[in-house]
PDB file of C-alpha atoms in Angstrom:
ATOM      1  CA  MET A   8      10.494   5.767  -2.383  1.00 82.00           C
ATOM      2  CA  THR A   9       8.531   6.853   0.620  1.00 85.00           C
ATOM      3  CA  ALA A  10       8.162   2.991   2.145  1.00 90.00           C
ATOM      4  CA  LEU A  11       8.895  -0.429   1.676  1.00 94.00           C
ATOM      5  CA  ALA A  12       7.895  -3.754   3.044  1.00 96.00           C
ATOM      6  CA  VAL A  13       8.693  -7.900   3.247  1.00 96.00           C
ATOM      7  CA  ASP A  14       7.107 -10.372   3.159  1.00 95.00           C
ATOM      8  CA  PRO A  15       7.968 -12.058   6.725  1.00 94.00           C
ATOM      9  CA  THR A  16       6.865 -15.454   5.214  1.00 93.00           C
ATOM     10  CA  ASN A  17       8.825 -15.137   1.620  1.00 95.00           C
ATOM     11  CA  LYS A  18      11.919 -12.544   1.337  1.00 96.00           C
ATOM     12  CA  ASP A  19      11.233 -12.811  -2.086  1.00 97.00           C
ATOM     13  CA  ILE A  20       7.888 -10.509  -2.107  1.00 95.00           C
ATOM     14  CA  VAL A  21       8.630  -7.352  -1.312  1.00 96.00           C
ATOM     15  CA  TYR A  22       5.982  -3.793  -1.861  1.00 95.00           C
ATOM     16  CA  LEU A  23       7.202  -0.010  -2.235  1.00 94.00           C
ATOM     17  CA  GLY A  24       5.722   2.682  -1.921  1.00 91.00           C
ATOM     18  CA  ALA A  25       6.407   5.842  -3.531  1.00 85.00           C
ATOM     19  CA  ALA A  26       5.069   9.788  -3.354  1.00 80.00           C
ATOM     20  CA  GLU A  27       2.661   9.740  -6.282  1.00 80.00           C
ATOM     21  CA  GLY A  28       3.856   6.762  -7.646  1.00 82.00           C
ATOM     22  CA  GLY A  29       1.628   4.171  -6.516  1.00 86.00           C
ATOM     23  CA  LEU A  30       2.396   0.475  -4.768  1.00 90.00           C
ATOM     24  CA  TRP A  31       4.464  -2.006  -6.677  1.00 93.00           C
ATOM     25  CA  LYS A  32       5.309  -5.544  -5.372  1.00 94.00           C
ATOM     26  CA  SER A  33       8.241  -7.962  -6.652  1.00 96.00           C
ATOM     27  CA  THR A  34       7.801 -11.396  -6.160  1.00 95.00           C
ATOM     28  CA  ASN A  35      12.052 -11.533  -7.475  1.00 97.00           C
ATOM     29  CA  GLY A  36      13.210  -9.991  -4.709  1.00 97.00           C
ATOM     30  CA  GLY A  37      13.121  -7.021  -6.432  1.00 96.00           C
ATOM     31  CA  THR A  38      14.303  -8.273 -10.337  1.00 97.00           C
ATOM     32  CA  THR A  39      10.915  -7.109 -11.671  1.00 97.00           C
ATOM     33  CA  TRP A  40       7.744  -5.224 -10.289  1.00 95.00           C
ATOM     34  CA  THR A  41       4.218  -4.914 -10.885  1.00 92.00           C
ATOM     35  CA  ALA A  42       2.001  -1.610 -10.587  1.00 90.00           C
ATOM     36  CA  LEU A  43      -1.063  -2.321  -7.482  1.00 88.00           C
ATOM     37  CA  THR A  44      -2.614   0.631  -7.371  1.00 82.00           C
ATOM     38  CA  ASP A  45      -2.558   2.358 -10.683  1.00 80.00           C
ATOM     39  CA  SER A  46      -6.038   2.942 -10.131  1.00 77.00           C
ATOM     40  CA  GLN A  47      -6.652   3.987  -7.260  1.00 74.00           C
ATOM     41  CA  PRO A  48      -8.080   7.126  -5.805  1.00 68.00           C
ATOM     42  CA  SER A  49      -4.481   8.316  -4.495  1.00 71.00           C
ATOM     43  CA  LEU A  50      -1.405   6.777  -6.122  1.00 76.00           C
ATOM     44  CA  ALA A  51       0.715   8.516  -3.022  1.00 81.00           C
ATOM     45  CA  VAL A  52       1.919   5.703  -0.256  1.00 85.00           C
ATOM     46  CA  GLY A  53       3.521   6.529   2.496  1.00 85.00           C
ATOM     47  CA  SER A  54       3.749   3.575   4.717  1.00 89.00           C
ATOM     48  CA  ILE A  55       3.016  -0.176   3.862  1.00 93.00           C
ATOM     49  CA  ALA A  56       2.082  -2.589   6.520  1.00 94.00           C
ATOM     50  CA  ILE A  57       1.692  -5.926   6.195  1.00 94.00           C
ATOM     51  CA  ASP A  58      -0.228  -8.232   8.692  1.00 93.00           C
ATOM     52  CA  PRO A  59       2.275 -10.684  10.927  1.00 92.00           C
ATOM     53  CA  THR A  60      -0.168 -13.346  11.298  1.00 93.00           C
ATOM     54  CA  ASN A  61      -1.255 -13.231   7.356  1.00 92.00           C
ATOM     55  CA  SER A  62       0.519 -11.702   5.046  1.00 92.00           C
ATOM     56  CA  GLN A  63      -2.001 -11.655   2.669  1.00 90.00           C
ATOM     57  CA  THR A  64      -3.487  -8.645   4.369  1.00 90.00           C
ATOM     58  CA  ILE A  65      -1.581  -5.400   3.083  1.00 90.00           C
ATOM     59  CA  TYR A  66      -2.254  -2.245   4.623  1.00 90.00           C
ATOM     60  CA  VAL A  67      -1.671   0.844   2.803  1.00 89.00           C
ATOM     61  CA  GLY A  68      -1.505   4.207   3.949  1.00 85.00           C
ATOM     62  CA  THR A  69      -2.680   7.001   1.474  1.00 83.00           C
ATOM     63  CA  GLY A  70      -0.366  10.350   1.220  1.00 75.00           C
ATOM     64  CA  GLU A  71       2.156  11.880   2.786  1.00 71.00           C
ATOM     65  CA  GLY A  72       2.942  14.508   5.486  1.00 64.00           C
ATOM     66  CA  ASP A  73       3.260  18.310   4.277  1.00 56.00           C
ATOM     67  CA  ASN A  74       7.562  18.566   4.919  1.00 53.00           C
ATOM     68  CA  ALA A  75       9.643  21.734   6.280  1.00 55.00           C
ATOM     69  CA  THR A  76       9.496  21.676   2.603  1.00 58.00           C
ATOM     70  CA  GLY A  77       5.553  22.256   2.431  1.00 60.00           C
ATOM     71  CA  ASP A  78       6.116  19.337  -0.555  1.00 62.00           C
ATOM     72  CA  GLY A  79       3.439  16.781   0.637  1.00 63.00           C
ATOM     73  CA  TYR A  80       0.757  15.032  -1.139  1.00 62.00           C
ATOM     74  CA  TYR A  81      -2.823  14.067  -0.014  1.00 66.00           C
ATOM     75  CA  GLY A  82      -3.755  10.822   0.046  1.00 67.00           C
ATOM     76  CA  ALA A  83      -7.268   8.601   0.079  1.00 68.00           C
ATOM     77  CA  GLY A  84      -6.972   6.681   3.510  1.00 77.00           C
ATOM     78  CA  ILE A  85      -5.847   3.154   4.032  1.00 82.00           C
ATOM     79  CA  LEU A  86      -6.050   0.844   1.594  1.00 84.00           C
ATOM     80  CA  LYS A  87      -6.498  -3.327   2.790  1.00 87.00           C
ATOM     81  CA  SER A  88      -6.474  -6.195   0.458  1.00 87.00           C
ATOM     82  CA  THR A  89      -6.193  -9.699   1.847  1.00 85.00           C
ATOM     83  CA  ASN A  90      -5.027 -11.042  -0.863  1.00 82.00           C
ATOM     84  CA  GLY A  91      -1.417 -10.268  -0.623  1.00 79.00           C
ATOM     85  CA  ALA A  92      -2.306  -7.422  -2.801  1.00 67.00           C
ATOM     86  CA  ALA A  93      -2.278  -9.975  -6.088  1.00 70.00           C
ATOM     87  CA  PRO A  94      -2.362  -7.589  -9.525  1.00 61.00           C
ATOM     88  CA  GLY A  95      -6.094  -6.676 -10.543  1.00 58.00           C
ATOM     89  CA  LEU A  96      -7.506  -6.302  -6.784  1.00 60.00           C
ATOM     90  CA  LYS A  97      -9.857  -3.700  -5.928  1.00 61.00           C
ATOM     91  CA  TRP A  98      -9.008  -2.299  -3.270  1.00 65.00           C
ATOM     92  CA  ALA A  99     -11.205  -2.251  -0.019  1.00 65.00           C
ATOM     93  CA  VAL A 100     -10.454   1.987   1.796  1.00 64.00           C
ATOM     94  CA  ALA A 101     -10.041   0.629   5.465  1.00 61.00           C
ATOM     95  CA  ILE A 102     -10.183   4.189   6.927  1.00 59.00           C
ATOM     96  CA  SER A 103     -11.270   6.463   5.336  1.00 57.00           C
ATOM     97  CA  PRO A 104      -9.573  10.166   6.489  1.00 55.00           C
ATOM     98  CA  ARG A 105     -13.591  11.534   4.902  1.00 55.00           C
ATOM     99  CA  ALA A 106     -15.180   9.175   7.522  1.00 54.00           C
ATOM    100  CA  PRO A 107     -12.668   8.281  10.193  1.00 50.00           C
ATOM    101  CA  ARG A 108     -14.514   6.613  12.925  1.00 52.00           C
ATOM    102  CA  SER A 109     -16.465   3.910   9.364  1.00 51.00           C
ATOM    103  CA  ARG A 110     -13.287   1.109   9.097  1.00 50.00           C
ATOM    104  CA  VAL A 111     -13.565  -1.828   7.138  1.00 51.00           C
ATOM    105  CA  THR A 112     -13.154  -4.910   8.465  1.00 51.00           C
TER     106      THR A 112
END
């Protein structure tokens, strides 16, 4: 596990990120999990953020930094969901490492 976020409005909604494992969501406090990013260009998740003013907006930082062991994964930028990362959602690339000045709002 590389990242964890809990919905501030519903403690049963939990997001979990894994190195080369993608983003997962639980709606029952962690009893069961649903994969959300299997179709994305990078399964490496290094961070998760929930918009504090709208918990339906989720940001996922893909990739992991290279650490002292040289173990790390490249990412595809920052992904954004505006519907609570519902399964089957097409994520938008909010910031791309290929075009860092471009942003999706």
